[in-house]
């Protein structure tokens, strides 16, 4: 069964304090790994797609990387507006997305 | 471009009552999804449509849940009768291509069953 585990469950950072979120996965035949951002009371918003080990994607202060067993979302010099829940999802056969429980990020000024 | 529209945003009902949620996907998106999100958890797929055909409804509790997507555009998700454990956020999403993991989500419909 496909599984996604995200850690930590919650993370508090000071503005400018860089850190990383982890997404470890167990899947047969990974077709893609996806990162989403979810603000309170909103639906998830797509951030990145990663397809193969070694791949990296960047967007503003965020960089996503992928290995054969896990993905990292690196946040460089975060700002309060980066506060949100970050969700990781994997896609295997059948096109179904399996989401992790998310990491709640709070950035304080 | 308008995003995915869902209604109602909030619904409070008593157990055993029926409830329905409506979703209008992004224009031109043939694939539509209904997800369930419990507090502190990630979304879980209930049903996926390709145009008007339900291609994956394996996670839909068919004894009380039903869905339809007439004419391959708007979709309705119904629960009858609702149970206390159905309290959650029901998310609708769409994508322009089948098999894409890049989904466009609506803001969700939050259901509270008393």
Coordinates of C-alpha atoms in Angstrom, one line a residue:
Chain A
X1 CA 0.0 0.0 0.0
X2 CA 1.3 3.5 -0.9
X3 CA 2.2 5.5 2.1
X4 CA 3.4 9.1 2.7
X5 CA 4.8 10.3 6.0
X6 CA 5.6 13.9 6.6
X7 CA 7.8 15.4 9.4
X8 CA 7.8 17.3 11.5
X9 CA 4.0 17.7 12.2
X10 CA 4.6 21.3 13.1
X11 CA 7.5 23.7 12.8
X12 CA 8.0 27.2 14.2
X13 CA 10.6 29.4 12.7
X14 CA 11.8 32.9 13.2
X15 CA 11.7 35.1 10.1
X16 CA 14.9 34.4 8.2
X17 CA 15.6 31.1 9.9
X18 CA 16.0 28.5 7.1
X19 CA 14.9 24.9 7.5
X20 CA 13.6 21.8 5.7
X21 CA 10.4 19.7 5.7
X22 CA 10.6 16.0 5.1
X23 CA 8.3 13.7 3.1
X24 CA 9.2 10.0 3.1
X25 CA 7.2 7.6 0.9
X26 CA 6.6 4.0 0.1
X27 CA 5.2 3.4 -3.3
X28 CA 5.4 0.9 -6.1
X29 CA 6.4 2.6 -9.3
X30 CA 6.5 6.3 -8.5
X31 CA 5.1 8.4 -11.3
X32 CA 5.5 11.7 -9.5
X33 CA 5.8 13.5 -6.2
X34 CA 3.9 16.7 -5.6
X35 CA 4.1 19.5 -3.1
X36 CA 1.1 21.6 -2.2
X37 CA 0.5 24.6 0.1
X38 CA -2.7 24.9 2.1
X39 CA -3.8 28.1 3.9
X40 CA -6.4 27.9 6.6
X41 CA -9.9 27.6 5.2
X42 CA -8.6 27.1 1.7
X43 CA -8.0 24.2 -0.7
X44 CA -4.5 23.0 -1.4
X45 CA -2.5 25.0 -4.0
X46 CA 0.0 23.2 -6.3
X47 CA 3.6 24.1 -5.8
X48 CA 5.9 21.5 -7.5
X49 CA 6.1 18.2 -9.3
X50 CA 9.2 16.0 -9.1
X51 CA 9.5 12.9 -11.3
X52 CA 12.9 11.3 -10.6
X53 CA 15.7 11.0 -8.0
X54 CA 18.1 14.0 -8.2
X55 CA 15.5 16.4 -9.6
X56 CA 15.1 19.8 -8.0
X57 CA 12.6 22.6 -8.4
X58 CA 12.7 26.1 -7.1
X59 CA 10.1 28.9 -6.5
X60 CA 11.0 32.0 -4.6
X61 CA 12.2 30.9 -1.2
X62 CA 11.2 27.2 -1.7
X63 CA 13.2 24.4 -3.2
X64 CA 12.0 20.9 -3.5
X65 CA 14.4 17.9 -3.9
X66 CA 13.8 14.2 -4.5
X67 CA 15.6 11.0 -3.6
X68 CA 14.5 7.4 -4.0
X69 CA 12.9 7.3 -0.6
X70 CA 12.1 10.9 0.3
X71 CA 11.6 14.5 -0.7
X72 CA 12.6 17.7 1.1
X73 CA 11.1 21.1 0.9
X74 CA 13.8 23.6 1.8
X75 CA 12.7 27.0 2.9
X76 CA 15.4 29.7 2.7
X77 CA 15.0 32.9 4.8
X78 CA 11.3 32.4 5.4
X79 CA 8.8 35.2 5.8
X80 CA 5.6 35.3 7.8
X81 CA 3.6 34.9 4.6
X82 CA 5.2 31.5 4.1
X83 CA 3.1 30.3 7.1
X84 CA 0.8 27.5 5.9
X85 CA 0.4 23.7 5.9
X86 CA 2.6 22.0 3.3
X87 CA 1.3 18.8 1.9
X88 CA 3.2 16.1 0.0
X89 CA 1.6 13.6 -2.3
X90 CA 2.7 10.7 -4.4
X91 CA 1.3 9.3 -7.6
X92 CA 1.7 5.7 -8.6
X93 CA -0.2 3.4 -10.9
X94 CA -3.9 4.3 -11.4
X95 CA -3.2 8.0 -11.3
X96 CA -4.4 8.2 -7.7
X97 CA -2.7 10.8 -5.5
X98 CA -1.9 9.7 -1.9
X99 CA -1.4 12.7 0.4
X100 CA 0.6 12.9 3.6
X101 CA -0.9 14.6 6.7
X102 CA 1.1 17.7 6.1
X103 CA 3.5 19.9 8.1
X104 CA 2.1 23.1 9.7
X105 CA 4.7 25.9 9.3
X106 CA 4.5 29.1 11.4
X107 CA 7.0 31.8 10.7
X108 CA 7.2 34.6 13.3
X109 CA 8.5 38.1 12.6
Chain B
X1 CA -9.8 32.7 -15.2
X2 CA -12.3 31.6 -12.6
X3 CA -11.1 28.8 -10.2
X4 CA -13.0 25.8 -8.9
X5 CA -16.2 26.9 -7.3
X6 CA -17.9 25.0 -4.4
X7 CA -21.0 25.6 -2.5
X8 CA -22.1 25.8 0.2
X9 CA -18.9 26.8 2.1
X10 CA -20.4 25.7 5.4
X11 CA -23.2 23.4 6.3
X12 CA -24.5 22.3 9.7
X13 CA -27.0 19.5 9.9
X14 CA -28.3 17.0 12.4
X15 CA -27.4 13.3 12.0
X16 CA -29.6 11.3 9.7
X17 CA -30.4 14.3 7.6
X18 CA -29.3 14.5 3.9
X19 CA -26.8 17.0 2.5
X20 CA -25.5 17.9 -0.9
X21 CA -22.4 19.7 -2.2
X22 CA -22.0 21.3 -5.6
X23 CA -18.8 21.9 -7.6
X24 CA -18.2 23.8 -10.8
X25 CA -14.7 23.0 -12.1
X26 CA -12.4 25.2 -14.2
X27 CA -13.7 25.6 -17.7
X28 CA -12.2 22.9 -20.0
X29 CA -11.0 20.6 -17.2
X30 CA -12.3 17.2 -18.0
X31 CA -11.1 15.5 -14.9
X32 CA -12.9 16.2 -11.6
X33 CA -12.2 14.9 -8.1
X34 CA -14.0 14.8 -4.8
X35 CA -11.7 14.6 -1.8
X36 CA -12.5 14.3 1.9
X37 CA -10.2 16.1 4.4
X38 CA -10.4 15.5 8.1
X39 CA -8.8 17.9 10.6
X40 CA -5.1 17.5 10.7
X41 CA -5.0 15.0 7.8
X42 CA -4.3 15.2 4.1
X43 CA -7.1 14.9 1.5
X44 CA -8.4 11.4 0.7
X45 CA -9.9 10.6 -2.7
X46 CA -13.6 9.8 -2.8
X47 CA -14.3 9.7 -6.5
X48 CA -12.7 10.7 -9.8
X49 CA -14.5 11.6 -13.0
X50 CA -13.3 11.7 -16.6
X51 CA -15.9 13.8 -18.3
X52 CA -19.2 12.2 -17.0
X53 CA -17.8 8.8 -16.2
X54 CA -16.8 7.8 -12.7
X55 CA -13.4 6.0 -13.3
X56 CA -12.4 5.6 -9.7
X57 CA -15.0 5.4 -6.9
X58 CA -13.4 2.6 -4.9
X59 CA -13.1 4.8 -1.8
X60 CA -16.7 6.2 -1.9
X61 CA -18.9 4.7 0.8
X62 CA -21.7 3.7 -1.5
X63 CA -24.2 2.9 1.2
X64 CA -24.7 6.6 2.0
X65 CA -22.6 8.6 -0.5
X66 CA -23.5 9.2 -4.1
X67 CA -22.1 11.5 -6.8
X68 CA -23.0 12.6 -10.2
X69 CA -21.5 14.7 -13.0
X70 CA -24.2 15.3 -15.5
X71 CA -23.0 16.6 -18.9
X72 CA -19.4 16.3 -17.8
X73 CA -19.2 19.7 -16.2
X74 CA -20.7 20.4 -12.7
X75 CA -20.8 17.7 -10.1
X76 CA -22.8 17.0 -7.0
X77 CA -21.8 14.9 -4.0
X78 CA -24.6 13.7 -1.7
X79 CA -24.7 12.1 1.7
X80 CA -27.9 10.4 2.9
X81 CA -28.2 9.9 5.8
X82 CA -25.3 11.8 7.4
X83 CA -23.5 10.4 10.4
X84 CA -21.5 12.2 13.1
X85 CA -18.3 10.8 11.5
X86 CA -19.0 12.6 8.2
X87 CA -18.0 15.9 9.7
X88 CA -15.1 17.1 7.6
X89 CA -14.2 19.3 4.7
X90 CA -15.2 18.1 1.2
X91 CA -12.9 19.4 -1.5
X92 CA -13.5 19.4 -5.2
X93 CA -10.6 19.6 -7.6
X94 CA -10.2 19.5 -11.3
X95 CA -7.3 19.1 -13.8
X96 CA -7.0 19.7 -17.5
X97 CA -5.5 16.3 -18.3
X98 CA -6.2 12.8 -17.2
X99 CA -3.4 11.4 -14.9
X100 CA -2.1 14.8 -14.0
X101 CA -1.0 15.3 -10.4
X102 CA -1.3 19.0 -10.7
X103 CA -4.8 19.6 -9.3
X104 CA -6.7 22.8 -8.9
X105 CA -8.8 22.7 -5.7
X106 CA -11.8 24.7 -4.6
X107 CA -12.0 26.2 -1.1
X108 CA -14.0 23.3 0.2
X109 CA -17.3 22.7 1.9
X110 CA -17.1 22.3 5.6
X111 CA -19.7 19.9 7.0
X112 CA -20.6 19.7 10.7
X113 CA -23.0 16.9 11.7
X114 CA -24.6 17.3 15.2

